[in-house]
């Protein structure tokens, strides 16, 4: 370990730390020679993160140099309490240290950096037009059963657009499903008409509707 | 303030007037149901044109009996418009993006299917 002005080089990772630091802000190793060689109790990151809540971010690792002198006395005076950040504890006379990940997190908090808000992963990629079109076509396929050919067209369109929405993971999953269902009902009604068209007369009637349009 | 809404409302009102005055009285046969002609059963949209004509001429009860979806769409449009005005100009919140428009569509689907089932069960001319 070497000292250079106000910086201490960590013997473990080689990173520079303020001289007032007792533990490396990068790897968590002790910087104090007097406490070297003490047995180290290693704990899992998850356990320590759960068991050691942050109480006072200002006393955690990574505090500014001008604040470190104020933080260090706080740490020394406190006994039997878990210091915020959990990097070390006054009870920790055996030289235990907290995992690196926890120290790193506390360092960020103490530095005043805002904790990045964990944004939920968006389900779709922003294209909701397909879902809306699917729903509209599905509704029209039901309403336009009076014109059975329109029911076929809108029904197919509603189903296709709904399937595209679901497969491409666009926004509006509910509307896409509703569009597929309603489009399916429209198609079903069209198929019923086709099934009923068993006689020549009925088929002629169906063809006549095309001529009317 | 309502420039866009006015631009949309004018052609809608003109189309409604034209439908009542010219289209429906002269071409009512065009709207006969092919599904009913072939199967003998009413389709989910049966009565929609008559319901629209009745609604536009002020016969709301008759419109509801022919096809309740027309009256529902009118009420849903009024409801949405009131919420939109309240949110944008009175409470001054974010625009209508927050209004759950798909809910109106889901209810419309339910209205259409329920009235169709009622027509199938109780008969419809």
mmCIF file of C-alpha atoms in Angstrom:
data_model
loop_
_atom_site.group_PDB
_atom_site.id
_atom_site.type_symbol
_atom_site.label_atom_id
_atom_site.label_comp_id
_atom_site.label_asym_id
_atom_site.label_seq_id
_atom_site.Cartn_x
_atom_site.Cartn_y
_atom_site.Cartn_z
ATOM 1 C CA UNK A 1 0.000 0.000 0.000
ATOM 2 C CA UNK A 2 1.429 3.331 -0.881
ATOM 3 C CA UNK A 3 0.425 6.815 -0.043
ATOM 4 C CA UNK A 4 0.573 9.628 -2.503
ATOM 5 C CA UNK A 5 -0.396 12.940 -1.076
ATOM 6 C CA UNK A 6 -3.989 12.359 -0.041
ATOM 7 C CA UNK A 7 -4.536 9.155 -1.914
ATOM 8 C CA UNK A 8 -4.010 5.572 -0.891
ATOM 9 C CA UNK A 9 -3.441 2.823 -3.374
ATOM 10 C CA UNK A 10 -5.384 -0.332 -2.692
ATOM 11 C CA UNK A 11 -3.113 -3.354 -2.366
ATOM 12 C CA UNK A 12 -5.751 -5.580 -3.871
ATOM 13 C CA UNK A 13 -6.988 -3.830 -6.969
ATOM 14 C CA UNK A 14 -4.662 -0.901 -7.218
ATOM 15 C CA UNK A 15 -7.346 1.771 -7.293
ATOM 16 C CA UNK A 16 -6.782 5.152 -5.705
ATOM 17 C CA UNK A 17 -8.757 6.034 -2.600
ATOM 18 C CA UNK A 18 -8.734 9.075 -0.345
ATOM 19 C CA UNK A 19 -6.444 8.686 2.594
ATOM 20 C CA UNK A 20 -9.305 8.909 5.018
ATOM 21 C CA UNK A 21 -10.860 5.782 3.591
ATOM 22 C CA UNK A 22 -10.346 2.561 5.454
ATOM 23 C CA UNK A 23 -11.759 0.270 2.805
ATOM 24 C CA UNK A 24 -11.269 0.376 -0.891
ATOM 25 C CA UNK A 25 -14.213 1.910 -2.695
ATOM 26 C CA UNK A 26 -13.651 -0.369 -5.654
ATOM 27 C CA UNK A 27 -13.105 -3.830 -4.221
ATOM 28 C CA UNK A 28 -13.827 -3.403 -0.520
ATOM 29 C CA UNK A 29 -10.452 -4.592 0.699
ATOM 30 C CA UNK A 30 -9.044 -3.034 3.813
ATOM 31 C CA UNK A 31 -6.634 -0.224 3.254
ATOM 32 C CA UNK A 32 -5.542 -0.009 6.848
ATOM 33 C CA UNK A 33 -2.295 -1.918 7.460
ATOM 34 C CA UNK A 34 -3.048 -2.435 11.121
ATOM 35 C CA UNK A 35 -6.070 -4.508 10.415
ATOM 36 C CA UNK A 36 -4.524 -6.563 7.670
ATOM 37 C CA UNK A 37 -4.403 -10.268 8.157
ATOM 38 C CA UNK A 38 -7.580 -10.421 10.156
ATOM 39 C CA UNK A 39 -9.896 -13.237 9.122
ATOM 40 C CA UNK A 40 -12.421 -12.207 6.619
ATOM 41 C CA UNK A 41 -15.973 -13.353 6.772
ATOM 42 C CA UNK A 42 -17.428 -13.610 3.343
ATOM 43 C CA UNK A 43 -21.129 -13.436 2.896
ATOM 44 C CA UNK A 44 -23.309 -13.564 -0.137
ATOM 45 C CA UNK A 45 -24.371 -10.396 -1.798
ATOM 46 C CA UNK A 46 -28.064 -11.075 -1.621
ATOM 47 C CA UNK A 47 -27.986 -11.908 2.051
ATOM 48 C CA UNK A 48 -26.095 -8.802 2.945
ATOM 49 C CA UNK A 49 -28.248 -6.608 0.767
ATOM 50 C CA UNK A 50 -31.345 -7.853 2.539
ATOM 51 C CA UNK A 51 -30.015 -7.858 6.040
ATOM 52 C CA UNK A 52 -28.283 -4.555 5.908
ATOM 53 C CA UNK A 53 -30.622 -1.694 5.112
ATOM 54 C CA UNK A 54 -29.181 1.666 4.235
ATOM 55 C CA UNK A 55 -29.801 4.043 7.064
ATOM 56 C CA UNK A 56 -27.631 6.994 6.400
ATOM 57 C CA UNK A 57 -26.312 7.290 2.889
ATOM 58 C CA UNK A 58 -24.053 10.098 3.851
ATOM 59 C CA UNK A 59 -21.995 7.754 6.025
ATOM 60 C CA UNK A 60 -21.573 5.158 3.273
ATOM 61 C CA UNK A 61 -18.506 4.565 1.171
ATOM 62 C CA UNK A 62 -17.750 7.058 -1.526
ATOM 63 C CA UNK A 63 -18.513 10.095 0.521
ATOM 64 C CA UNK A 64 -16.798 13.267 -0.568
ATOM 65 C CA UNK A 65 -13.417 13.992 0.847
ATOM 66 C CA UNK A 66 -14.619 16.981 2.756
ATOM 67 C CA UNK A 67 -17.316 14.889 4.300
ATOM 68 C CA UNK A 68 -15.229 11.884 5.059
ATOM 69 C CA UNK A 69 -13.708 13.418 8.104
ATOM 70 C CA UNK A 70 -17.167 13.985 9.472
ATOM 71 C CA UNK A 71 -18.294 10.488 8.489
ATOM 72 C CA UNK A 72 -15.322 8.675 9.965
ATOM 73 C CA UNK A 73 -15.890 9.922 13.514
ATOM 74 C CA UNK A 74 -19.504 8.928 13.155
ATOM 75 C CA UNK A 75 -18.452 5.459 12.261
ATOM 76 C CA UNK A 76 -15.981 5.216 15.103
ATOM 77 C CA UNK A 77 -18.414 6.412 17.657
ATOM 78 C CA UNK A 78 -21.211 4.167 16.663
ATOM 79 C CA UNK A 79 -21.025 0.781 18.228
ATOM 80 C CA UNK A 80 -23.372 -2.095 17.921
ATOM 81 C CA UNK A 81 -25.121 -0.539 14.971
ATOM 82 C CA UNK A 82 -24.963 -1.336 11.362
ATOM 83 C CA UNK A 83 -23.544 1.622 9.600
ATOM 84 C CA UNK A 84 -25.340 2.657 6.511
ATOM 85 C CA UNK A 85 -24.141 1.024 3.422
ATOM 86 C CA UNK A 86 -23.098 -1.997 5.376
ATOM 87 C CA UNK A 87 -19.566 -1.743 4.110
ATOM 88 C CA UNK A 88 -18.366 -2.429 7.559
ATOM 89 C CA UNK A 89 -19.724 -2.432 11.034
ATOM 90 C CA UNK A 90 -18.444 -1.336 14.327
ATOM 91 C CA UNK A 91 -19.245 -4.776 15.525
ATOM 92 C CA UNK A 92 -17.036 -6.023 12.812
ATOM 93 C CA UNK A 93 -13.938 -6.299 14.910
ATOM 94 C CA UNK A 94 -12.867 -9.446 13.207
ATOM 95 C CA UNK A 95 -12.338 -7.586 9.986
ATOM 96 C CA UNK A 96 -15.319 -8.718 8.046
ATOM 97 C CA UNK A 97 -16.266 -6.726 5.076
ATOM 98 C CA UNK A 98 -19.304 -6.476 2.917
ATOM 99 C CA UNK A 99 -19.374 -7.695 -0.608
ATOM 100 C CA UNK A 100 -18.140 -5.459 -3.305
ATOM 101 C CA UNK A 101 -21.481 -5.055 -4.952
ATOM 102 C CA UNK A 102 -23.093 -3.608 -1.883
ATOM 103 C CA UNK A 103 -20.250 -1.192 -1.315
ATOM 104 C CA UNK A 104 -20.448 -0.081 -4.877
ATOM 105 C CA UNK A 105 -24.123 0.636 -4.580
ATOM 106 C CA UNK A 106 -23.707 2.579 -1.395
ATOM 107 C CA UNK A 107 -20.949 4.538 -2.955
ATOM 108 C CA UNK A 108 -23.257 5.667 -5.681
ATOM 109 C CA UNK A 109 -25.893 6.706 -3.237
ATOM 110 C CA UNK A 110 -23.504 8.567 -1.024
ATOM 111 C CA UNK A 111 -22.136 10.455 -3.967
ATOM 112 C CA UNK A 112 -25.585 11.844 -4.531
ATOM 113 C CA UNK A 113 -26.085 10.140 -7.798
ATOM 114 C CA UNK A 114 -29.740 9.431 -8.300
ATOM 115 C CA UNK A 115 -30.623 5.801 -8.228
ATOM 116 C CA UNK A 116 -31.722 4.982 -11.739
ATOM 117 C CA UNK A 117 -35.383 4.230 -11.740
ATOM 118 C CA UNK A 118 -36.069 0.747 -12.901
ATOM 119 C CA UNK A 119 -38.422 1.187 -15.707
ATOM 120 C CA UNK A 120 -40.633 -1.675 -16.612
ATOM 121 C CA UNK A 121 -39.827 -3.330 -19.873
ATOM 122 C CA UNK A 122 -42.339 -2.144 -22.408
ATOM 123 C CA UNK A 123 -44.434 -4.910 -23.755
ATOM 124 C CA UNK A 124 -44.877 -3.493 -27.253
ATOM 125 C CA UNK A 125 -42.626 -1.483 -29.421
ATOM 126 C CA UNK A 126 -44.946 1.472 -29.771
ATOM 127 C CA UNK A 127 -46.962 0.555 -32.849
ATOM 128 C CA UNK A 128 -50.591 0.430 -31.749
ATOM 129 C CA UNK A 129 -52.152 1.139 -35.126
ATOM 130 C CA UNK A 130 -52.373 -2.510 -36.071
ATOM 131 C CA UNK A 131 -54.308 -3.350 -32.916
ATOM 132 C CA UNK A 132 -56.742 -0.504 -33.430
ATOM 133 C CA UNK A 133 -57.263 -1.464 -37.071
ATOM 134 C CA UNK A 134 -57.792 -5.083 -36.087
ATOM 135 C CA UNK A 135 -60.448 -4.141 -33.561
ATOM 136 C CA UNK A 136 -62.250 -1.837 -35.968
ATOM 137 C CA UNK A 137 -62.228 -4.418 -38.761
ATOM 138 C CA UNK A 138 -63.510 -7.057 -36.389
ATOM 139 C CA UNK A 139 -66.422 -4.894 -35.274
ATOM 140 C CA UNK A 140 -67.248 -3.966 -38.853
ATOM 141 C CA UNK A 141 -67.178 -7.621 -39.892
ATOM 142 C CA UNK A 142 -69.941 -8.271 -37.354
ATOM 143 C CA UNK A 143 -72.001 -5.212 -38.194
ATOM 144 C CA UNK A 144 -71.673 -5.673 -41.945
ATOM 145 C CA UNK A 145 -73.057 -9.189 -41.981
ATOM 146 C CA UNK A 146 -75.953 -7.746 -43.896
ATOM 147 C CA UNK A 147 -73.457 -7.468 -46.700
ATOM 148 C CA UNK A 148 -71.893 -10.879 -46.284
ATOM 149 C CA UNK A 149 -68.986 -10.166 -48.605
ATOM 150 C CA UNK A 150 -67.978 -7.223 -46.450
ATOM 151 C CA UNK A 151 -68.113 -9.537 -43.458
ATOM 152 C CA UNK A 152 -65.593 -11.773 -45.220
ATOM 153 C CA UNK A 153 -63.276 -8.896 -46.091
ATOM 154 C CA UNK A 154 -63.379 -7.234 -42.698
ATOM 155 C CA UNK A 155 -63.191 -10.550 -40.902
ATOM 156 C CA UNK A 156 -60.034 -11.599 -42.697
ATOM 157 C CA UNK A 157 -58.540 -8.157 -42.223
ATOM 158 C CA UNK A 158 -59.308 -8.155 -38.516
ATOM 159 C CA UNK A 159 -57.758 -11.562 -38.002
ATOM 160 C CA UNK A 160 -54.666 -10.819 -40.049
ATOM 161 C CA UNK A 161 -54.016 -7.495 -38.351
ATOM 162 C CA UNK A 162 -54.577 -9.036 -34.941
ATOM 163 C CA UNK A 163 -52.163 -11.859 -35.656
ATOM 164 C CA UNK A 164 -49.573 -9.373 -36.869
ATOM 165 C CA UNK A 165 -49.958 -7.398 -33.674
ATOM 166 C CA UNK A 166 -49.445 -10.456 -31.506
ATOM 167 C CA UNK A 167 -46.573 -11.973 -33.432
ATOM 168 C CA UNK A 168 -44.685 -8.722 -33.812
ATOM 169 C CA UNK A 169 -45.384 -7.865 -30.183
ATOM 170 C CA UNK A 170 -46.872 -4.474 -30.942
ATOM 171 C CA UNK A 171 -48.849 -2.533 -28.388
ATOM 172 C CA UNK A 172 -52.552 -3.180 -27.858
ATOM 173 C CA UNK A 173 -52.565 -6.887 -27.182
ATOM 174 C CA UNK A 174 -56.107 -6.769 -25.808
ATOM 175 C CA UNK A 175 -57.460 -4.960 -28.818
ATOM 176 C CA UNK A 176 -55.724 -7.418 -31.128
ATOM 177 C CA UNK A 177 -57.319 -10.357 -29.362
ATOM 178 C CA UNK A 178 -60.723 -8.683 -29.512
ATOM 179 C CA UNK A 179 -60.190 -7.995 -33.209
ATOM 180 C CA UNK A 180 -59.299 -11.616 -33.866
ATOM 181 C CA UNK A 181 -62.361 -12.863 -31.992
ATOM 182 C CA UNK A 182 -64.792 -10.487 -33.647
ATOM 183 C CA UNK A 183 -63.217 -11.095 -37.043
ATOM 184 C CA UNK A 184 -63.613 -14.794 -36.427
ATOM 185 C CA UNK A 185 -67.290 -14.306 -35.627
ATOM 186 C CA UNK A 186 -67.758 -12.381 -38.862
ATOM 187 C CA UNK A 187 -65.998 -15.106 -40.807
ATOM 188 C CA UNK A 188 -68.092 -17.713 -39.055
ATOM 189 C CA UNK A 189 -71.288 -15.960 -40.074
ATOM 190 C CA UNK A 190 -70.033 -15.834 -43.651
ATOM 191 C CA UNK A 191 -69.289 -19.553 -43.509
ATOM 192 C CA UNK A 192 -72.789 -20.192 -42.183
ATOM 193 C CA UNK A 193 -74.156 -18.420 -45.223
ATOM 194 C CA UNK A 194 -71.977 -20.593 -47.449
ATOM 195 C CA UNK A 195 -73.156 -23.730 -45.697
ATOM 196 C CA UNK A 196 -76.774 -22.755 -46.034
ATOM 197 C CA UNK A 197 -76.191 -22.075 -49.725
ATOM 198 C CA UNK A 198 -77.028 -25.644 -50.656
ATOM 199 C CA UNK A 199 -79.678 -25.015 -53.167
ATOM 200 C CA UNK A 200 -79.260 -23.300 -56.452
ATOM 201 C CA UNK A 201 -81.726 -20.640 -55.433
ATOM 202 C CA UNK A 202 -79.744 -19.665 -52.390
ATOM 203 C CA UNK A 203 -76.522 -19.518 -54.384
ATOM 204 C CA UNK A 204 -78.223 -17.356 -56.955
ATOM 205 C CA UNK A 205 -79.342 -15.041 -54.202
ATOM 206 C CA UNK A 206 -75.792 -14.819 -52.931
ATOM 207 C CA UNK A 207 -74.456 -13.998 -56.362
ATOM 208 C CA UNK A 208 -77.200 -11.453 -56.899
ATOM 209 C CA UNK A 209 -75.979 -9.561 -53.898
ATOM 210 C CA UNK A 210 -72.691 -9.016 -55.701
ATOM 211 C CA UNK A 211 -74.534 -7.679 -58.725
ATOM 212 C CA UNK A 212 -76.497 -5.326 -56.504
ATOM 213 C CA UNK A 213 -73.303 -3.840 -55.135
ATOM 214 C CA UNK B 1 -60.162 26.004 -29.565
ATOM 215 C CA UNK B 2 -62.385 23.368 -31.123
ATOM 216 C CA UNK B 3 -61.084 23.746 -34.616
ATOM 217 C CA UNK B 4 -60.387 20.076 -35.218
ATOM 218 C CA UNK B 5 -63.650 18.981 -33.661
ATOM 219 C CA UNK B 6 -65.577 21.502 -35.751
ATOM 220 C CA UNK B 7 -63.886 20.324 -38.917
ATOM 221 C CA UNK B 8 -64.904 16.760 -38.091
ATOM 222 C CA UNK B 9 -68.435 17.607 -36.970
ATOM 223 C CA UNK B 10 -69.483 19.544 -40.061
ATOM 224 C CA UNK B 11 -69.135 16.677 -42.554
ATOM 225 C CA UNK B 12 -70.709 14.274 -40.068
ATOM 226 C CA UNK B 13 -73.763 16.507 -39.687
ATOM 227 C CA UNK B 14 -73.980 16.962 -43.456
ATOM 228 C CA UNK B 15 -73.747 13.210 -44.022
ATOM 229 C CA UNK B 16 -76.461 12.594 -41.460
ATOM 230 C CA UNK B 17 -78.771 15.107 -43.051
ATOM 231 C CA UNK B 18 -78.122 13.678 -46.500
ATOM 232 C CA UNK B 19 -78.786 10.138 -45.232
ATOM 233 C CA UNK B 20 -82.112 11.104 -43.671
ATOM 234 C CA UNK B 21 -83.341 13.245 -46.521
ATOM 235 C CA UNK B 22 -82.113 11.436 -49.625
ATOM 236 C CA UNK B 23 -80.420 8.091 -49.120
ATOM 237 C CA UNK B 24 -82.726 6.170 -46.810
ATOM 238 C CA UNK B 25 -86.131 7.196 -48.262
ATOM 239 C CA UNK B 26 -85.004 6.429 -51.806
ATOM 240 C CA UNK B 27 -82.700 3.446 -51.353
ATOM 241 C CA UNK B 28 -83.960 1.643 -48.262
ATOM 242 C CA UNK B 29 -84.087 -1.675 -50.135
ATOM 243 C CA UNK B 30 -80.348 -1.514 -50.662
ATOM 244 C CA UNK B 31 -79.845 -2.121 -46.989
ATOM 245 C CA UNK B 32 -81.792 -5.397 -46.836
ATOM 246 C CA UNK B 33 -79.922 -8.135 -45.051
ATOM 247 C CA UNK B 34 -78.408 -10.809 -47.262
ATOM 248 C CA UNK B 35 -77.722 -12.978 -44.266
ATOM 249 C CA UNK B 36 -81.404 -12.946 -43.351
ATOM 250 C CA UNK B 37 -82.475 -13.517 -46.913
ATOM 251 C CA UNK B 38 -80.419 -16.669 -47.113
ATOM 252 C CA UNK B 39 -80.560 -18.100 -43.612
ATOM 253 C CA UNK B 40 -83.790 -16.575 -42.339
ATOM 254 C CA UNK B 41 -81.998 -15.461 -39.175
ATOM 255 C CA UNK B 42 -81.087 -11.875 -38.260
ATOM 256 C CA UNK B 43 -77.419 -10.989 -38.357
ATOM 257 C CA UNK B 44 -75.724 -8.940 -35.633
ATOM 258 C CA UNK B 45 -76.104 -5.798 -37.704
ATOM 259 C CA UNK B 46 -79.757 -6.231 -38.615
ATOM 260 C CA UNK B 47 -81.806 -3.152 -37.896
ATOM 261 C CA UNK B 48 -78.787 -0.884 -37.807
ATOM 262 C CA UNK B 49 -79.862 1.272 -40.713
ATOM 263 C CA UNK B 50 -83.394 1.647 -39.400
ATOM 264 C CA UNK B 51 -81.995 2.406 -35.964
ATOM 265 C CA UNK B 52 -79.775 5.117 -37.422
ATOM 266 C CA UNK B 53 -82.685 6.651 -39.315
ATOM 267 C CA UNK B 54 -84.877 6.584 -36.223
ATOM 268 C CA UNK B 55 -82.121 8.152 -34.119
ATOM 269 C CA UNK B 56 -81.490 10.926 -36.607
ATOM 270 C CA UNK B 57 -85.204 11.686 -36.806
ATOM 271 C CA UNK B 58 -85.539 11.861 -33.026
ATOM 272 C CA UNK B 59 -87.183 8.517 -32.273
ATOM 273 C CA UNK B 60 -84.731 7.262 -29.663
ATOM 274 C CA UNK B 61 -86.861 4.488 -28.212
ATOM 275 C CA UNK B 62 -87.550 3.124 -31.657
ATOM 276 C CA UNK B 63 -83.844 3.378 -32.436
ATOM 277 C CA UNK B 64 -83.005 1.406 -29.314
ATOM 278 C CA UNK B 65 -85.430 -1.356 -30.249
ATOM 279 C CA UNK B 66 -84.111 -1.658 -33.780
ATOM 280 C CA UNK B 67 -80.464 -1.753 -32.734
ATOM 281 C CA UNK B 68 -79.209 -0.502 -29.351
ATOM 282 C CA UNK B 69 -75.649 -0.077 -30.624
ATOM 283 C CA UNK B 70 -76.599 3.153 -32.423
ATOM 284 C CA UNK B 71 -77.897 4.745 -29.245
ATOM 285 C CA UNK B 72 -74.900 3.401 -27.319
ATOM 286 C CA UNK B 73 -72.471 4.900 -29.832
ATOM 287 C CA UNK B 74 -74.171 8.266 -29.505
ATOM 288 C CA UNK B 75 -74.024 8.141 -25.712
ATOM 289 C CA UNK B 76 -70.414 6.930 -25.776
ATOM 290 C CA UNK B 77 -69.489 9.777 -28.081
ATOM 291 C CA UNK B 78 -71.112 12.297 -25.774
ATOM 292 C CA UNK B 79 -69.417 10.718 -22.771
ATOM 293 C CA UNK B 80 -66.021 10.791 -24.433
ATOM 294 C CA UNK B 81 -66.511 14.378 -25.575
ATOM 295 C CA UNK B 82 -67.444 15.557 -22.102
ATOM 296 C CA UNK B 83 -64.430 13.798 -20.562
ATOM 297 C CA UNK B 84 -62.161 15.156 -23.273
ATOM 298 C CA UNK B 85 -63.325 18.731 -22.728
ATOM 299 C CA UNK B 86 -63.130 18.403 -18.976
ATOM 300 C CA UNK B 87 -59.657 16.919 -19.059
ATOM 301 C CA UNK B 88 -58.182 19.247 -21.648
ATOM 302 C CA UNK B 89 -59.787 22.570 -20.927
ATOM 303 C CA UNK B 90 -61.098 22.488 -17.385
ATOM 304 C CA UNK B 91 -58.732 20.284 -15.461
ATOM 305 C CA UNK B 92 -55.941 20.816 -17.991
ATOM 306 C CA UNK B 93 -54.425 17.382 -17.707
ATOM 307 C CA UNK B 94 -52.874 15.314 -20.415
ATOM 308 C CA UNK B 95 -54.979 14.956 -23.533
ATOM 309 C CA UNK B 96 -57.300 12.125 -24.355
ATOM 310 C CA UNK B 97 -54.500 9.642 -24.480
ATOM 311 C CA UNK B 98 -55.378 8.712 -20.944
ATOM 312 C CA UNK B 99 -59.012 8.023 -21.727
ATOM 313 C CA UNK B 100 -59.411 4.286 -22.184
ATOM 314 C CA UNK B 101 -60.913 4.379 -25.650
ATOM 315 C CA UNK B 102 -60.732 0.596 -26.156
ATOM 316 C CA UNK B 103 -63.213 0.236 -23.304
ATOM 317 C CA UNK B 104 -65.853 1.852 -25.488
ATOM 318 C CA UNK B 105 -65.116 -0.695 -28.219
ATOM 319 C CA UNK B 106 -65.301 -3.626 -25.834
ATOM 320 C CA UNK B 107 -68.679 -2.480 -24.530
ATOM 321 C CA UNK B 108 -69.878 -1.994 -28.103
ATOM 322 C CA UNK B 109 -68.957 -5.592 -28.901
ATOM 323 C CA UNK B 110 -70.867 -6.748 -25.859
ATOM 324 C CA UNK B 111 -73.923 -4.688 -26.822
ATOM 325 C CA UNK B 112 -73.899 -6.075 -30.369
ATOM 326 C CA UNK B 113 -73.592 -9.686 -29.248
ATOM 327 C CA UNK B 114 -76.214 -9.409 -26.506
ATOM 328 C CA UNK B 115 -78.775 -7.754 -28.749
ATOM 329 C CA UNK B 116 -78.093 -10.339 -31.444
ATOM 330 C CA UNK B 117 -78.714 -13.187 -29.014
ATOM 331 C CA UNK B 118 -81.927 -11.497 -27.869
ATOM 332 C CA UNK B 119 -83.081 -11.150 -31.450
ATOM 333 C CA UNK B 120 -82.325 -14.803 -32.150
ATOM 334 C CA UNK B 121 -84.225 -15.901 -29.068
ATOM 335 C CA UNK B 122 -87.226 -13.615 -29.298
ATOM 336 C CA UNK B 123 -87.450 -13.186 -33.054
ATOM 337 C CA UNK B 124 -86.843 -10.084 -35.103
ATOM 338 C CA UNK B 125 -88.465 -8.841 -38.274
#
